[in-house]
Coordinates of C-alpha atoms in Angstrom, one line a residue:
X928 CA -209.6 -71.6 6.0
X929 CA -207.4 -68.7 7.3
X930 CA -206.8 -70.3 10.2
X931 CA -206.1 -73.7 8.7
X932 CA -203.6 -71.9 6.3
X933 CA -202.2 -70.5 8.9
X934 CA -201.8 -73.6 11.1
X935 CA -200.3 -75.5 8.3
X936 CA -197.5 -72.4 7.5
X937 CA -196.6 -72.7 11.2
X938 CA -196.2 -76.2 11.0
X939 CA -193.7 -75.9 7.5
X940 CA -192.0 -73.8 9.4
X941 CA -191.0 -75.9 12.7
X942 CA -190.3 -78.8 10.6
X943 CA -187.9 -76.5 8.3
X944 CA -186.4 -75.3 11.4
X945 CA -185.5 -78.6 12.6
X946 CA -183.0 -79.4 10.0
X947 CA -180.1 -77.3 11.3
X948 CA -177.0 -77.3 11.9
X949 CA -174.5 -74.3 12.3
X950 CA -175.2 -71.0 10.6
X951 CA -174.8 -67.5 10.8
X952 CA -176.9 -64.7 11.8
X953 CA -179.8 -63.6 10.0
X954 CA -182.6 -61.2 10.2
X955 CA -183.1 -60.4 13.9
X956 CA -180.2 -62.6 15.3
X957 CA -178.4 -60.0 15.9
X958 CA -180.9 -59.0 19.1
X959 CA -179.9 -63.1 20.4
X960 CA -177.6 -64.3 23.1
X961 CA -174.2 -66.3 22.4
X962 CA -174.3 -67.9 19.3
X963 CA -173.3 -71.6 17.7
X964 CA -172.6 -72.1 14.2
X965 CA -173.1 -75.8 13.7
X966 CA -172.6 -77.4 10.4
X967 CA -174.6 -80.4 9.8
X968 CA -172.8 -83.1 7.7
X969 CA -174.5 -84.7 4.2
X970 CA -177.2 -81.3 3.7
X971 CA -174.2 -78.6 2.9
X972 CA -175.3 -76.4 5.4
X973 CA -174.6 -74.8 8.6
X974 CA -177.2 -73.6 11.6
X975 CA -176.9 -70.5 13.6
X976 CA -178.8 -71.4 17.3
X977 CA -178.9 -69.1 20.0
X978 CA -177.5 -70.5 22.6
X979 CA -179.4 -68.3 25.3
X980 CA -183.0 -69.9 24.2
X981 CA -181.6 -73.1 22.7
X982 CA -183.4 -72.3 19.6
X983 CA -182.0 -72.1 15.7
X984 CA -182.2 -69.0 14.7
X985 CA -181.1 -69.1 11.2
X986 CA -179.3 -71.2 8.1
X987 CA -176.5 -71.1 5.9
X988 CA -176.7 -73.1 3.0
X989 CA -174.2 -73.9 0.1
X990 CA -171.2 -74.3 2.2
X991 CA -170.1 -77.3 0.9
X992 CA -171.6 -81.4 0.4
X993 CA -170.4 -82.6 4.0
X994 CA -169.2 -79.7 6.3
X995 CA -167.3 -81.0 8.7
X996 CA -165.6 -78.4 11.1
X997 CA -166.5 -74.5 11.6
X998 CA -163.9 -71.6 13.1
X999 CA -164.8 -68.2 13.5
X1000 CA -162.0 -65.6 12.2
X1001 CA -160.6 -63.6 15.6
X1002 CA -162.9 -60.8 15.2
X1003 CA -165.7 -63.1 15.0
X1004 CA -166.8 -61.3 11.5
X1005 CA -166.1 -64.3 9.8
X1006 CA -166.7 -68.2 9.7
X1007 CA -164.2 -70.7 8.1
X1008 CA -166.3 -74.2 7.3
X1009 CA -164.0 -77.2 6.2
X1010 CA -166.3 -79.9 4.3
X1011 CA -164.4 -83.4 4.4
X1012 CA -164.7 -84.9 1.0
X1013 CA -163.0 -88.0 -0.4
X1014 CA -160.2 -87.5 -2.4
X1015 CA -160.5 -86.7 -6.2
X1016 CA -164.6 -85.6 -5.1
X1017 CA -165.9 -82.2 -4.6
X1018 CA -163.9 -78.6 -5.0
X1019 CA -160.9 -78.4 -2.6
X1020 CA -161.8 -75.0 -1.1
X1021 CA -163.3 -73.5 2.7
X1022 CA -166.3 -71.5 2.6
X1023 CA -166.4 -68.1 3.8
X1024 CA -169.8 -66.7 5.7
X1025 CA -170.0 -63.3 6.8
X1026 CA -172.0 -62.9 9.9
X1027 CA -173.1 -59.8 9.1
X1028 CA -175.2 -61.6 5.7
X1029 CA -175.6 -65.3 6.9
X1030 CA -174.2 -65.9 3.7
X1031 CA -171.2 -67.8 1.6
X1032 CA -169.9 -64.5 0.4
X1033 CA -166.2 -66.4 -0.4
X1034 CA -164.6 -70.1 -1.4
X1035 CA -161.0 -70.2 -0.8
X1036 CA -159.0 -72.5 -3.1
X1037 CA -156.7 -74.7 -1.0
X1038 CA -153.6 -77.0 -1.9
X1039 CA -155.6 -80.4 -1.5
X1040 CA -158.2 -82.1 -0.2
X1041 CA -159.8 -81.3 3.1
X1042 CA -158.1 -83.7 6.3
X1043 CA -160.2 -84.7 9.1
X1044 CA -158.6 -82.0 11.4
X1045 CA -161.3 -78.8 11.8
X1046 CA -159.7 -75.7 10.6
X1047 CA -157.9 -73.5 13.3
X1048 CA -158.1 -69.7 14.4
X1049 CA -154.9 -68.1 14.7
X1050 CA -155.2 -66.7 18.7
X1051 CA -152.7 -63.7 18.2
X1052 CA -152.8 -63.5 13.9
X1053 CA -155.9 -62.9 11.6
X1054 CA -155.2 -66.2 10.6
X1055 CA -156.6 -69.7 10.1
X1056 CA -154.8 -73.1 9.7
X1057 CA -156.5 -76.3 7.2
X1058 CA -155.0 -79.1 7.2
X1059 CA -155.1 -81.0 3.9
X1060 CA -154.2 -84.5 2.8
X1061 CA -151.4 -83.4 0.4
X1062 CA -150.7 -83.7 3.4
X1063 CA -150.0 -79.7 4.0
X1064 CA -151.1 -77.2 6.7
X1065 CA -152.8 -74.3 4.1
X1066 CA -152.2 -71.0 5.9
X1067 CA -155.4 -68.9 4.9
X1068 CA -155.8 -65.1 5.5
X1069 CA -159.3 -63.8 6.9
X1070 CA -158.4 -60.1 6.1
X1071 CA -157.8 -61.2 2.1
X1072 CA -159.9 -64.4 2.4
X1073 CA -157.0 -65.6 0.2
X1074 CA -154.5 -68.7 0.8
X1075 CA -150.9 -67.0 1.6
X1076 CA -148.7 -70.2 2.0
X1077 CA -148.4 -73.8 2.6
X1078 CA -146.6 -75.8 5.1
X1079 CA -145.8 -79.5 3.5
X1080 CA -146.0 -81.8 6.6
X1081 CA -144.0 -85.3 6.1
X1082 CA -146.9 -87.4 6.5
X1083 CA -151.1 -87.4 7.5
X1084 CA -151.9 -85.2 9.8
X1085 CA -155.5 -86.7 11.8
X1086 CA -155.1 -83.7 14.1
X1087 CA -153.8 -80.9 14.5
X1088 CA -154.1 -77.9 17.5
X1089 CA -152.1 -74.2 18.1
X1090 CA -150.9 -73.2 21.3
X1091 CA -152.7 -70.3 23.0
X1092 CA -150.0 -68.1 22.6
X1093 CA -149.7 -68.5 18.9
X1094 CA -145.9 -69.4 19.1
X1095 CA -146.6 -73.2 18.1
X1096 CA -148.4 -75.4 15.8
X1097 CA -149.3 -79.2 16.5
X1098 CA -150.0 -82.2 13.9
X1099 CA -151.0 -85.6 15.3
X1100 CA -150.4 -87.9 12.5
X1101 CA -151.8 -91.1 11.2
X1102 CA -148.8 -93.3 12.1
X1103 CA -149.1 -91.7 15.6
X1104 CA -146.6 -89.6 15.9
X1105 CA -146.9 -85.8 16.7
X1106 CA -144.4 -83.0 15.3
X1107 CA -144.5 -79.6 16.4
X1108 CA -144.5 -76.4 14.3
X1109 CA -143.4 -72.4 13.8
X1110 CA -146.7 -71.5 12.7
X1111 CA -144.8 -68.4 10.8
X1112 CA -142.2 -70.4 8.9
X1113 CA -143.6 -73.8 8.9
X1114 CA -140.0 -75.1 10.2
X1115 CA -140.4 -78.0 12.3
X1116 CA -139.2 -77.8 16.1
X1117 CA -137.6 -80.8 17.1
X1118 CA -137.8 -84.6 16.3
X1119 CA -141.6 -86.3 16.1
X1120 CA -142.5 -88.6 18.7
X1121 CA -144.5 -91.4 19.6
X1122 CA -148.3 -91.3 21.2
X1123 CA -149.6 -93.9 23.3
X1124 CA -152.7 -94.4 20.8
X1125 CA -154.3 -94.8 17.2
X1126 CA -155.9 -93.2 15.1
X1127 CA -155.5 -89.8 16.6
X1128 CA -159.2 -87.8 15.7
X1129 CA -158.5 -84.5 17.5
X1130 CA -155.8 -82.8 19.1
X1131 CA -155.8 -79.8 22.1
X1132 CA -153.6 -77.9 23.9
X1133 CA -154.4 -77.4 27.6
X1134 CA -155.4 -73.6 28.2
X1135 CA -151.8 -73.0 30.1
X1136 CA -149.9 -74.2 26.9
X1137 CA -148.0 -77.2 29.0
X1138 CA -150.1 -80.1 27.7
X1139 CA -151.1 -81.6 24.6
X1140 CA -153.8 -83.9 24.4
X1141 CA -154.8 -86.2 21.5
X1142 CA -157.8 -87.9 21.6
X1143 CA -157.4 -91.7 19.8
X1144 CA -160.5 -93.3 18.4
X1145 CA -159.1 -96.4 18.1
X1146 CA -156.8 -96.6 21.1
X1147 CA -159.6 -96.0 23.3
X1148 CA -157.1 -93.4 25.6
X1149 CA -156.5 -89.7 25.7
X1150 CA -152.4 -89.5 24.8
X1151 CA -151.2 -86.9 26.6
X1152 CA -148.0 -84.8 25.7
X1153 CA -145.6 -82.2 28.0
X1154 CA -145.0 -79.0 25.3
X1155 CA -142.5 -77.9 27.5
X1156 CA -140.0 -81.0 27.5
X1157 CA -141.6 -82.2 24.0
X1158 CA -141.9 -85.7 25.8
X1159 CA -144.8 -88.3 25.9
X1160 CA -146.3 -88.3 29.9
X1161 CA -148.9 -91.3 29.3
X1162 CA -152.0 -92.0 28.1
X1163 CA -155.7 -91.4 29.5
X1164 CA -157.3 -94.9 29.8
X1165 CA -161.6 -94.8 28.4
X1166 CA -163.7 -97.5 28.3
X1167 CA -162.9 -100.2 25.5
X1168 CA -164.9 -99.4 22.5
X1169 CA -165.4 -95.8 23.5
X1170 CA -163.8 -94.2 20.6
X1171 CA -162.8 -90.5 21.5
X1172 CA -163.3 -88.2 18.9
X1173 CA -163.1 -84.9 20.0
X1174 CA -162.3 -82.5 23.1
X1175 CA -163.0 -79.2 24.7
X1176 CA -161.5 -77.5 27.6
X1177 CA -163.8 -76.2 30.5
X1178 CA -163.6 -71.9 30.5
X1179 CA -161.9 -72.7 33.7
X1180 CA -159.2 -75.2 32.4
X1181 CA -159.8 -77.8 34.7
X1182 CA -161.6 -80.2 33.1
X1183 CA -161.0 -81.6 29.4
X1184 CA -164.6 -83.1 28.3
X1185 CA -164.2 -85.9 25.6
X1186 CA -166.6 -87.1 23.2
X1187 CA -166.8 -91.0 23.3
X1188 CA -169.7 -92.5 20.5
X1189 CA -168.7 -95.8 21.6
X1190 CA -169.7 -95.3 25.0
X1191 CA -172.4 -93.2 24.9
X1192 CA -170.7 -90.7 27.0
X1193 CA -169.1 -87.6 27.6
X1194 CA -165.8 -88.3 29.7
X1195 CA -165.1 -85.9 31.9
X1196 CA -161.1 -85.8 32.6
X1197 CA -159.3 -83.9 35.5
X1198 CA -156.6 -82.4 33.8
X1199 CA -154.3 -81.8 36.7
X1200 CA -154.6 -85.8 37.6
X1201 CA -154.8 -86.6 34.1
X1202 CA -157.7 -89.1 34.7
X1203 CA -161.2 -89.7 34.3
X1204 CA -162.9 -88.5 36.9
X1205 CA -166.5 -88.9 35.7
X1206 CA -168.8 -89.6 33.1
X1207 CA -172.0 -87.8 31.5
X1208 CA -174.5 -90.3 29.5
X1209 CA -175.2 -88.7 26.0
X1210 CA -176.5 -91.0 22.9
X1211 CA -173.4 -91.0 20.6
X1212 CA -171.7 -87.7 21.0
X1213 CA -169.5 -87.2 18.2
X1214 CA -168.5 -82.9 19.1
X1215 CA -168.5 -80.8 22.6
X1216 CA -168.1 -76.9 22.9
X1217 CA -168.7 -74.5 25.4
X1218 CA -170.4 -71.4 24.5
X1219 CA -169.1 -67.7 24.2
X1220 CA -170.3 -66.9 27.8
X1221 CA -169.0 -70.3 29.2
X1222 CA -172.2 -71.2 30.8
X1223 CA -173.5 -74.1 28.6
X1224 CA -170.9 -77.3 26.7
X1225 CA -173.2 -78.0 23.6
X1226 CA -172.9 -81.8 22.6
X1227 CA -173.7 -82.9 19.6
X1228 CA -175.2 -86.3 19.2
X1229 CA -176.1 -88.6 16.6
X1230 CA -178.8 -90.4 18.7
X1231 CA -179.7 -94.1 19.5
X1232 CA -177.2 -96.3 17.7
X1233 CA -177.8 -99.5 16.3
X1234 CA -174.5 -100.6 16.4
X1235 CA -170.9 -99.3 16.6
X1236 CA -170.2 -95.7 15.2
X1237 CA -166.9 -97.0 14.5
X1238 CA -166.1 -100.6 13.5
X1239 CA -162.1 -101.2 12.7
X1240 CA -161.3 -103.5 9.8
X1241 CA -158.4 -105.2 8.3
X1242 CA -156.2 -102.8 6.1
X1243 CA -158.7 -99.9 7.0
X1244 CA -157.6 -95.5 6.1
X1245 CA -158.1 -93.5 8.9
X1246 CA -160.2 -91.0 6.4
X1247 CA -162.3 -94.0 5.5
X1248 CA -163.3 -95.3 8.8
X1249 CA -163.9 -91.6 10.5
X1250 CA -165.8 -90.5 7.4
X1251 CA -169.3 -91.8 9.3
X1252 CA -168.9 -89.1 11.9
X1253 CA -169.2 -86.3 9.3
X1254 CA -171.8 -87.8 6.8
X1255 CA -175.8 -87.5 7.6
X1256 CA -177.3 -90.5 9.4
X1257 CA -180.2 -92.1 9.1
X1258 CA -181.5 -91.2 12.2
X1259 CA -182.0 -88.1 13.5
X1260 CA -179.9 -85.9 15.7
X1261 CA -179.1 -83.4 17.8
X1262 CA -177.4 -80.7 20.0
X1263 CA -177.4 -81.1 23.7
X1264 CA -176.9 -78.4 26.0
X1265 CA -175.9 -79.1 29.4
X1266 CA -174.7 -77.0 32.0
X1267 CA -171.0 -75.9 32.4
X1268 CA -170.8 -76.3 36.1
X1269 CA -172.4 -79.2 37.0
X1270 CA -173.1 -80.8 33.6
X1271 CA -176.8 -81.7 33.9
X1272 CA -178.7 -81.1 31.3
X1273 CA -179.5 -77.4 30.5
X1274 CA -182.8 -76.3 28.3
X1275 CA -184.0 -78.8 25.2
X1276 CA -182.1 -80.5 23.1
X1277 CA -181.8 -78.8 19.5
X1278 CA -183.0 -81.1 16.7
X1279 CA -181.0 -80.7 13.8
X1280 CA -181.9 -83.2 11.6
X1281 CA -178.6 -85.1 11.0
X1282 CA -175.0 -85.4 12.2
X1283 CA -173.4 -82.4 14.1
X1284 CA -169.5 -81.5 13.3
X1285 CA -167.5 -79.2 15.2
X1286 CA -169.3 -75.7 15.6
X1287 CA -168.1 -72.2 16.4
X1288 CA -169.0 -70.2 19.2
X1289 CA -169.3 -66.5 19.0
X1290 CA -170.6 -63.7 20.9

């Protein structure tokens, strides 16, 4: 009967542990590897994995209905998880875990309701950036955990990314046009200009601050932007239906890898040519990331699709039509690790139970 018992508690226990997402340390996790902070969208919860072992390693739960989008502060004490609700549903605030707990320990009121951009880390200020659909860019402290100020933007921002130097801010907005920003003041630097694209789902800056890319899930191309010159260069042709929706940079800066549902792939983009150079066949991958160390890019992945991830219709909101790649799915997913060099798979996959958003990697 012991045994049985025993058998049974072990078996709770694996199936508990597949329902993660991205979390903080707990008990123990602080004798781990690298670590992910995944939130997984529809259970209100975030998953901590090691990313040595592939393995969750604990959970954070209350962090808000549909947690989109995790950042770690910039001494990695603290993570900063945006939850995408509807308008007029659910408390307009980002959830605060302390590493050192695994726990919500603060909710941060902000100005309005959560965009689809993930929340961004200040590189040189103990900052973080929300964008909201006020439409404002909330400026929230992570030494007060309190909102300081708000930038009002003059229309939707989809996306929005800072250079690595700190010195600018960039929105991608739903009309498709992009604006650049003094992330101090909130003045904005220049004119807006058009992008070759629609529907602009994430937005990054290349590592040596010359480029900005913005990834459009319904223009099927990567618009790409010289930060120098504040000019449009072109556009990044992907497969027709592939829907991009999000992009990370390789620790070496030559590669941007984009997430493409629609194609089942992960394109991978040469970002001296500015073109697809290659492809990597994952089921639906709707976030990349590479860990703290660089050695793995962690793709998350909805799984086997019966249909389109993203189906345009007539007099469609962007926030409506993306909001399928936050909420929970009916099948189950998972976090993929392949390797960072040659981009072959890497360890297991890590079950999570339902969709992935965009996780934070921390030492």
């Amino acid at each position: 009967m012991a045994n049985r018992f025993r058998r049974r508690s072990s078996r709770a226990l694996a199936l508990a542990a597949v329902a993660l997402s991205l979390l903080a340390p707990t008990a123990g996790a602080a004798d781990t590897g690298p670590l992910a902070y995944i939130p997984v969208a529809g259970e209100g919860a975030v998953v901590v994995v090691d990313t040595a072992a592939d393995r969750i390693v604990g959970r954070v739960e209350g962090v808000g209905p549909q947690a989109s989008a995790v950042t770690a502060s910039r001494d990695g004490q603290h993570l900063y998880v945006q939850t995408f609700n509807p308008p007029f549903v659910g408390v307009d605030d980002i959830a605060v875990i302390d590493r050192a707990t695994g726990s919500v320990t603060a909710r941060i009121p902000i100005s309005g309701t959560d965009g689809m951009a993930r929340p961004i880390t200040d590189p040189v200020r103990d900052l973080v950036y929300v964008v909201t659909a006020r439409p404002s860019i909330d400026v929230l402290s992570t030494t007060s955990n309190t909102l300081v100020r708000s930038m009002p933007l003059p229309s939707l921002a989809l996306a929005a990314a800072i250079s690595p130097d700190g010195e600018r801010l960039y929105a991608v907005f739903a009309d498709s046009t992009a604006a650049v920003f003094d992330p101090e003041s909130g003045f904005q630097l220049g004119e807006r200009i058009q992008i070759d694209g629609s529907v602009p789902a994430f937005a990054a800056v290349s590592p040596d601050g010359r480029k900005l890319y913005a990834m459009n899930a319904l223009g099927d191309n990567v618009s790409v932007i010289d930060t120098a010159s504040w000019r449009r260069l072109g556009a990044i042709p992907l497969p027709p239906g592939s829907a991009p929706v999000s992009g990370a940079f390789s620790p070496d800066g030559d590669r941007l890898l984009v997430a493409t549902p629609g194609a089942n792939a992960v394109q991978v983009v040469d970002v001296a040519a500015d073109r697809v150079t290659s492809a990597v066949s994952v089921d639906a991958p709707v976030s990349v990331g590479f860990t703290a160390d660089g050695a793995k890019l962690y793709v998350g992945s909805l799984g086997p699709q019966a249909g389109p991830v993203l189906t345009p219709v007539a007099g469609f909101d962007a926030p409506s039509l993306l909001q399928p790649l936050v909420r929970a799915t009916s099948r189950p997913s998972s976090v993929i690790a392949l390797d960072a060099a040659t981009l072959r798979p890497s360890g297991s996959p890590v079950a999570i139970g339902a969709a992935p958003g965009a996780g934070a990697f921390t030492n």
